[in-house]
Coordinates of C-alpha atoms (C1' of nucleotides) in Angstrom, one line a residue:
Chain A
X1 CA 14.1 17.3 21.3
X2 CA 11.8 20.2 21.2
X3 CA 8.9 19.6 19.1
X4 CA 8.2 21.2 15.7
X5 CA 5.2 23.1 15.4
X6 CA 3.6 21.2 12.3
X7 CA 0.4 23.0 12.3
X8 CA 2.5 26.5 12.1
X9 CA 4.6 24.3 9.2
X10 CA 1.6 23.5 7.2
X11 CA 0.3 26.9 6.9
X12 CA 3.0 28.7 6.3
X13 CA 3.5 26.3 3.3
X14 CA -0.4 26.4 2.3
X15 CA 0.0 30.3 2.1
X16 CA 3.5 29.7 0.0
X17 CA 1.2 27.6 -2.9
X18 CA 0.1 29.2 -6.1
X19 CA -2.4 26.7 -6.6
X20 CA -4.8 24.3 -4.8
X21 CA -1.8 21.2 -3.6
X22 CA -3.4 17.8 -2.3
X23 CA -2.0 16.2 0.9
X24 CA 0.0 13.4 -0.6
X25 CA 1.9 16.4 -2.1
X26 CA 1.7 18.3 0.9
X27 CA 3.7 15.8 2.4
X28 CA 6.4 15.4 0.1
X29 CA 7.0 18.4 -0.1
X30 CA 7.7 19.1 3.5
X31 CA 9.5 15.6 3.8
X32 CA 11.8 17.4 0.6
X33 CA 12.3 20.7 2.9
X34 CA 13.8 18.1 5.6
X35 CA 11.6 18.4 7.8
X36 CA 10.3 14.9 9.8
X37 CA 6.4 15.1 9.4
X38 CA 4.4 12.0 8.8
X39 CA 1.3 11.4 6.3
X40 CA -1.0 11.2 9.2
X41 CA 0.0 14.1 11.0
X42 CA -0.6 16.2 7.5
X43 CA -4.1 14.7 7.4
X44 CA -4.9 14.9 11.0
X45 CA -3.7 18.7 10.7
X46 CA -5.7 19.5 7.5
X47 CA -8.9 17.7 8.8
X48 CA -8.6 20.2 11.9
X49 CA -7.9 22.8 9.6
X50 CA -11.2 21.7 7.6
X51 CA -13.5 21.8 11.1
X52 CA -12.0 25.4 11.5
X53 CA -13.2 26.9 8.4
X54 CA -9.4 27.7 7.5
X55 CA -9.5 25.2 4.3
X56 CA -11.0 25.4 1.1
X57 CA -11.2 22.2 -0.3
X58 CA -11.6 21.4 -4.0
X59 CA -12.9 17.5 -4.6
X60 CA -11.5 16.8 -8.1
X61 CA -13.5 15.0 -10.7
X62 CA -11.3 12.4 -10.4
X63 CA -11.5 11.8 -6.6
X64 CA -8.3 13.3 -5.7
X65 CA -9.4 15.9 -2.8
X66 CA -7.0 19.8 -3.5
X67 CA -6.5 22.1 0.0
X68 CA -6.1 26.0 0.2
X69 CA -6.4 28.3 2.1
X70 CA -9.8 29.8 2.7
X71 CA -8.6 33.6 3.9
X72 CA -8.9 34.0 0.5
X73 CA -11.8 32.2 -1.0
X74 CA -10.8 31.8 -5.1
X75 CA -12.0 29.7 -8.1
X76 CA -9.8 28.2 -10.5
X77 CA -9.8 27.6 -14.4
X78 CA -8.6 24.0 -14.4
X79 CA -7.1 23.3 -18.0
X80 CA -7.8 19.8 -18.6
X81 CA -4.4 18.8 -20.5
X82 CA -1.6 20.2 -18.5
X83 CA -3.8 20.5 -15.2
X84 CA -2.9 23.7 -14.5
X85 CA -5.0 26.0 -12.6
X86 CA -5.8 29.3 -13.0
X87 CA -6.6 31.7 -10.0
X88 CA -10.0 34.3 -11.2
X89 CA -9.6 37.3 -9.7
X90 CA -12.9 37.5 -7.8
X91 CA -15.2 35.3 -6.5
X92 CA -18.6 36.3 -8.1
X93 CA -20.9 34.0 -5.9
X94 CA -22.3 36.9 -3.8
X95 CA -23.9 38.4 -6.9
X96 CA -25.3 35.4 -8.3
X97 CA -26.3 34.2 -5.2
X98 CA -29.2 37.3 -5.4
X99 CA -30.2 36.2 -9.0
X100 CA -30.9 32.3 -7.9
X101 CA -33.9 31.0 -6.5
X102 CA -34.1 27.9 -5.0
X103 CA -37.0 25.1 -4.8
X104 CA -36.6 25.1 -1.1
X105 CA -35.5 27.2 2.0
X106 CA -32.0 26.3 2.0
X107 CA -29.1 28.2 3.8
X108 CA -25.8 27.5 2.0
X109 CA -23.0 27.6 4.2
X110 CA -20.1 26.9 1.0
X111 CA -19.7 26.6 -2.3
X112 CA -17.4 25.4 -4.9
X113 CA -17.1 26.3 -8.6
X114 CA -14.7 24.9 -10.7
X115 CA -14.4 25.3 -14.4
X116 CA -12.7 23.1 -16.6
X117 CA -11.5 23.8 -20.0
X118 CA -8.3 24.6 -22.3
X119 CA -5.6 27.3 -21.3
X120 CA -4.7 29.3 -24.3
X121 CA -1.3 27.5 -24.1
X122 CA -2.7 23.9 -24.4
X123 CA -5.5 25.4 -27.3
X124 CA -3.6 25.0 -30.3
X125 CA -2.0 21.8 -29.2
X126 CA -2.8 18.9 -31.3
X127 CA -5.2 16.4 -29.8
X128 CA -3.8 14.1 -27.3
X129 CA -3.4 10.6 -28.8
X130 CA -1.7 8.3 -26.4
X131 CA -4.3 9.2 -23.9
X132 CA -2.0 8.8 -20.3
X133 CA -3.4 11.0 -18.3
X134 CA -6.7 11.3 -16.6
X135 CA -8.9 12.8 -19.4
X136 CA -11.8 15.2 -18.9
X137 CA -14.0 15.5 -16.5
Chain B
X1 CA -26.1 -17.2 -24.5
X2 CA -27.0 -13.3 -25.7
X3 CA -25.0 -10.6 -24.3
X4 CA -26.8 -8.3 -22.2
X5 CA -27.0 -4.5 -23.2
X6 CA -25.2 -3.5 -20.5
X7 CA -24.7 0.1 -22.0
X8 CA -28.7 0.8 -22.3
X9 CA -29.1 -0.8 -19.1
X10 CA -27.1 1.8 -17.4
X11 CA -28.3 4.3 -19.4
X12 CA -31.7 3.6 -17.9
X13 CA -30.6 3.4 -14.4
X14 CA -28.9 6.7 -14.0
X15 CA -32.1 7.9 -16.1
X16 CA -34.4 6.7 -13.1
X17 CA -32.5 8.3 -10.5
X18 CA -33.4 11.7 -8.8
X19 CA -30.2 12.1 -7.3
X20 CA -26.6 11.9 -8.8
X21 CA -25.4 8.2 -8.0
X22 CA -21.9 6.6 -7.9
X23 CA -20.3 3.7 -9.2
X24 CA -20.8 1.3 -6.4
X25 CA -24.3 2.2 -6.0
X26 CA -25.1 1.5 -9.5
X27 CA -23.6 -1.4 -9.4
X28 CA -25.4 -2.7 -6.2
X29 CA -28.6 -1.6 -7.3
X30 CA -28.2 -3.3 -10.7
X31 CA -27.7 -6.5 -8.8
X32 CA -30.4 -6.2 -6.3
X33 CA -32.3 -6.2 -9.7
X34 CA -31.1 -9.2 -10.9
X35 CA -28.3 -8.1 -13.0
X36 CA -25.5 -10.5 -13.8
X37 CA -22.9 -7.1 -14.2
X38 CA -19.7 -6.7 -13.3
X39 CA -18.0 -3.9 -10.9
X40 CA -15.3 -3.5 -13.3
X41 CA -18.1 -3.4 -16.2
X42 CA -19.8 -0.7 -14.7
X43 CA -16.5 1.3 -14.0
X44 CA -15.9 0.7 -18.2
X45 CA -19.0 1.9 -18.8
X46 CA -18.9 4.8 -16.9
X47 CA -16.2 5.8 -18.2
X48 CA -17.1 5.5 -21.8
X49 CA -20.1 7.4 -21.4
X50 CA -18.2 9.9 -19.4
X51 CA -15.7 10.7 -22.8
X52 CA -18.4 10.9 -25.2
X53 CA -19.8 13.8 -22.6
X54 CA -22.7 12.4 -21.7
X55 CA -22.0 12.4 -18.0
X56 CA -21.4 15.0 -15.6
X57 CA -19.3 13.7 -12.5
X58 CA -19.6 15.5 -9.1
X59 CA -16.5 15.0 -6.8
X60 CA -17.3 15.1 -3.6
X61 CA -15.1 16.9 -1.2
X62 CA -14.8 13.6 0.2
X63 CA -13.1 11.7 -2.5
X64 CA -16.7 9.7 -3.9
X65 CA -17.1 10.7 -7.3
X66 CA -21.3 11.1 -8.2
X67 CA -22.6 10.2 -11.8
X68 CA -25.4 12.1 -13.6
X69 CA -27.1 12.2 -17.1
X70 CA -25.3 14.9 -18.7
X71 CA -28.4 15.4 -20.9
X72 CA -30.1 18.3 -18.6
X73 CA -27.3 19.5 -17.0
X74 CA -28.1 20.2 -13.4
X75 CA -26.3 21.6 -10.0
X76 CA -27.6 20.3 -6.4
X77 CA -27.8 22.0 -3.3
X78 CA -26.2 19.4 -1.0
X79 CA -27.0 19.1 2.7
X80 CA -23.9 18.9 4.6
X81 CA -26.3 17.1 7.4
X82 CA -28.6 14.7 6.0
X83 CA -26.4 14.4 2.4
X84 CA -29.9 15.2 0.6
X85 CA -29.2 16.6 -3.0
X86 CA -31.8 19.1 -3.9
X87 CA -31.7 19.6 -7.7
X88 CA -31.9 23.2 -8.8
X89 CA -34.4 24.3 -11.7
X90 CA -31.8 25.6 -14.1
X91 CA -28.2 26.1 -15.0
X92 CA -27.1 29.3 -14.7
X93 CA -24.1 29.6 -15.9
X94 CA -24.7 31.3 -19.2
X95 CA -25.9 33.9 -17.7
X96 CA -23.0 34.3 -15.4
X97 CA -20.3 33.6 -17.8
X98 CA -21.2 36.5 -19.7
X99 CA -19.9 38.8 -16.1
X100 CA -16.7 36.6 -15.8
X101 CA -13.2 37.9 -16.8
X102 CA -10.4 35.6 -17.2
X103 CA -7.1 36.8 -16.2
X104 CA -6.3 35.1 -20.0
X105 CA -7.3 33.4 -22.9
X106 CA -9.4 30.0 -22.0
X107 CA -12.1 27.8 -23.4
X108 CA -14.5 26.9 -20.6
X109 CA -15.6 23.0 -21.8
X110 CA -17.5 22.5 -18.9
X111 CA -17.9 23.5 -15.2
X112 CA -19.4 22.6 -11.8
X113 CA -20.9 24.1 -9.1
X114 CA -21.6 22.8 -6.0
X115 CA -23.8 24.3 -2.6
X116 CA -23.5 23.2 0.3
X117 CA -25.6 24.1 3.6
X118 CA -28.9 22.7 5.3
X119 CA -31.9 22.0 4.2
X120 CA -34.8 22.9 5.9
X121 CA -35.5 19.7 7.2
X122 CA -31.7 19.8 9.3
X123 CA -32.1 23.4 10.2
X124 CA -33.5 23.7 13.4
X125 CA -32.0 20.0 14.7
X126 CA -29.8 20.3 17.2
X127 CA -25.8 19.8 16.2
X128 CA -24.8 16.2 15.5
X129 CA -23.0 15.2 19.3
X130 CA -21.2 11.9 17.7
X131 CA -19.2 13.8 14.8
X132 CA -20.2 9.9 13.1
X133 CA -20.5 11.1 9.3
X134 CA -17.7 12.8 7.8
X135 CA -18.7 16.2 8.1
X136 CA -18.4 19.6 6.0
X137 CA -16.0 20.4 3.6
Chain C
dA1 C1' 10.9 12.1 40.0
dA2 C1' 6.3 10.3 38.8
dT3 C1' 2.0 10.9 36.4
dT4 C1' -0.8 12.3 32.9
dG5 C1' -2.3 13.5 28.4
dA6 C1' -1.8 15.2 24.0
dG7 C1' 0.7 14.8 19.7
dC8 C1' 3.5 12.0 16.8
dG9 C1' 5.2 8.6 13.0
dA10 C1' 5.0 4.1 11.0
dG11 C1' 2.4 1.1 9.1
dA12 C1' -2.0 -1.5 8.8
dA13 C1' -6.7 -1.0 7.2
dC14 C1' -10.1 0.7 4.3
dG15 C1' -12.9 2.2 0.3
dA16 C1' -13.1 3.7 -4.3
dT17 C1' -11.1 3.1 -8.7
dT18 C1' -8.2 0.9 -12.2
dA19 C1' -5.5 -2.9 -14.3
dT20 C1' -5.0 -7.7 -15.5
dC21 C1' -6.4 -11.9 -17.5
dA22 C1' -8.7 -15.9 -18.9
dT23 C1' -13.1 -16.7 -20.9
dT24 C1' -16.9 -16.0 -24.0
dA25 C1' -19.9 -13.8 -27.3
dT26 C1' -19.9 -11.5 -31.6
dC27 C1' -18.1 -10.2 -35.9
dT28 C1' -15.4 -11.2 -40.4
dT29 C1' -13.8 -13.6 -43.8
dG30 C1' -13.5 -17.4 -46.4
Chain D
dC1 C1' -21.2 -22.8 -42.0
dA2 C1' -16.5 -23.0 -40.1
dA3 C1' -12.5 -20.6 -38.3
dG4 C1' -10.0 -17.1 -36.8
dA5 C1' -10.0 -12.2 -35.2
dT6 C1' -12.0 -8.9 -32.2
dA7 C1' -14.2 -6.9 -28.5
dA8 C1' -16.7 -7.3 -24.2
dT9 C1' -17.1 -9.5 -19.7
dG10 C1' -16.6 -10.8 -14.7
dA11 C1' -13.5 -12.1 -11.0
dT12 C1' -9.7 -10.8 -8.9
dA13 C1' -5.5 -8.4 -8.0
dA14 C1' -3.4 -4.0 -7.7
dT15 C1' -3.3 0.9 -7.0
dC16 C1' -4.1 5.2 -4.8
dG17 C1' -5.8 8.5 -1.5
dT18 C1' -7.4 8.6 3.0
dT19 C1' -8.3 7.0 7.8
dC20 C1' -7.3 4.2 11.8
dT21 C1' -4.4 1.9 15.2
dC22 C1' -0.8 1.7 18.4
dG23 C1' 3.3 2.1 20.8
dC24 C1' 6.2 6.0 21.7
dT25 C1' 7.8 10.7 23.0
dC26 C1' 7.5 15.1 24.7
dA27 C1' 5.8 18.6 27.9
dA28 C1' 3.0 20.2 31.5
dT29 C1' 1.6 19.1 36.2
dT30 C1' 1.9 17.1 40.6

DNA sequence: AATTGAGCGAGAACGATTATCATTATCTTG
DNA sequence: CAAGATAATGATAATCGTTCTCGCTCAATT
């Protein structure tokens, strides 16, 4: 049987995501397409993806590690109650990065912002009282 | 006998440190000191301190989550080499947030920025060879 | 056809975190 | 001060995301 091409498979559904997706979701979402991919071939593939510069990944305050792709390099608003993320339009580091001085030479190869707050969909919402999920930060 | 006041006592610890910390560090280094803690106590703890905001928790892009005193709130050049955190002087978001345009309506609680790079000090080293640490993003 | 090597999937192993539970200290109330 | 209620604790088990292991398969090469 001719062999899929999972790397090809991955991208193609990175570039299909609105949002930052983690692995394990990755993965069941493929498995849910059909297709016959296993958990280790999704992390093997990412983890090259990763060495390549491809990925951007987002480490979540709760441990939980979200891919995208990086031709594209965006930050998110991250509304803490219904998780949702929020693409900005622009990435602003490349003006900051001129107004920040740093207490040693330092070249910065990355960087990750993330802010975390309430959507305007989840403001008005009364406070959450059984407290399931994963709170704030 | 009297219960010890574990709360203070990690108070003080993550007060002492010059780098963000996590859990099982804490932990360890509270028993090298003597202390007759729990891991699970220390997870508790944390995560009290971390809903009443006085925390701020760096996820790692490799799953670890970091603990800091939320009290001067702080961002870290991290070395992707040596995993040195270099503590920069100020915060500066508020001056950036004020240049930010959401694409809608949201309440920014908190945030997180994180740089990562070389420091000086792994700059002119040669490439790791053994690929032993896990490495960038 | 035989050989070689890379990629694969299933499941074990691992590390960080969370949940469970019996025990114990502290608090309340009488 | 006694007695029951409450909350905190530590050891351990369970969970979850990630990585490792290993036997297998496919494809290129000889």
């Amino acid at each position: 049987m001719a062999r899929p091409d999972h790397r090809r498979l991955i991208l193609e559904t990175l570039q299909k995501q609105e949002q930052p997706i983690s692995a394990q979701a990755l993965f069941a979402q493929l498995r849910q397409q059909g297709q016959t991919i296993g958990l280790a071939t999704v992390y093997r593939i990412l983890s090259h993806l990763r060495r390549e510069g491809l990925l951007c990944c987002h480490g979540q305050p709760e441990g939980e590690i979200l891919y995208s792709l990086a031709e594209h390099h965006y930050h998110y608003l991250t509304c803490i109650r219904c998780r949702r993320m929020i693409r900005l339009p622009a990435c602003p580091w490349q003006e900051w990065e001129k107004t920040l001085k740093f207490p040693e030479p330092f070249q910065v190869l990355y960087h990750e912002l993330q802010l975390f707050g309430l959507c305007h969909l989840c403001q008005g919402l009364p406070k959450e009282v059984g407290g399931s999920k994963t709170p704030l930060q």
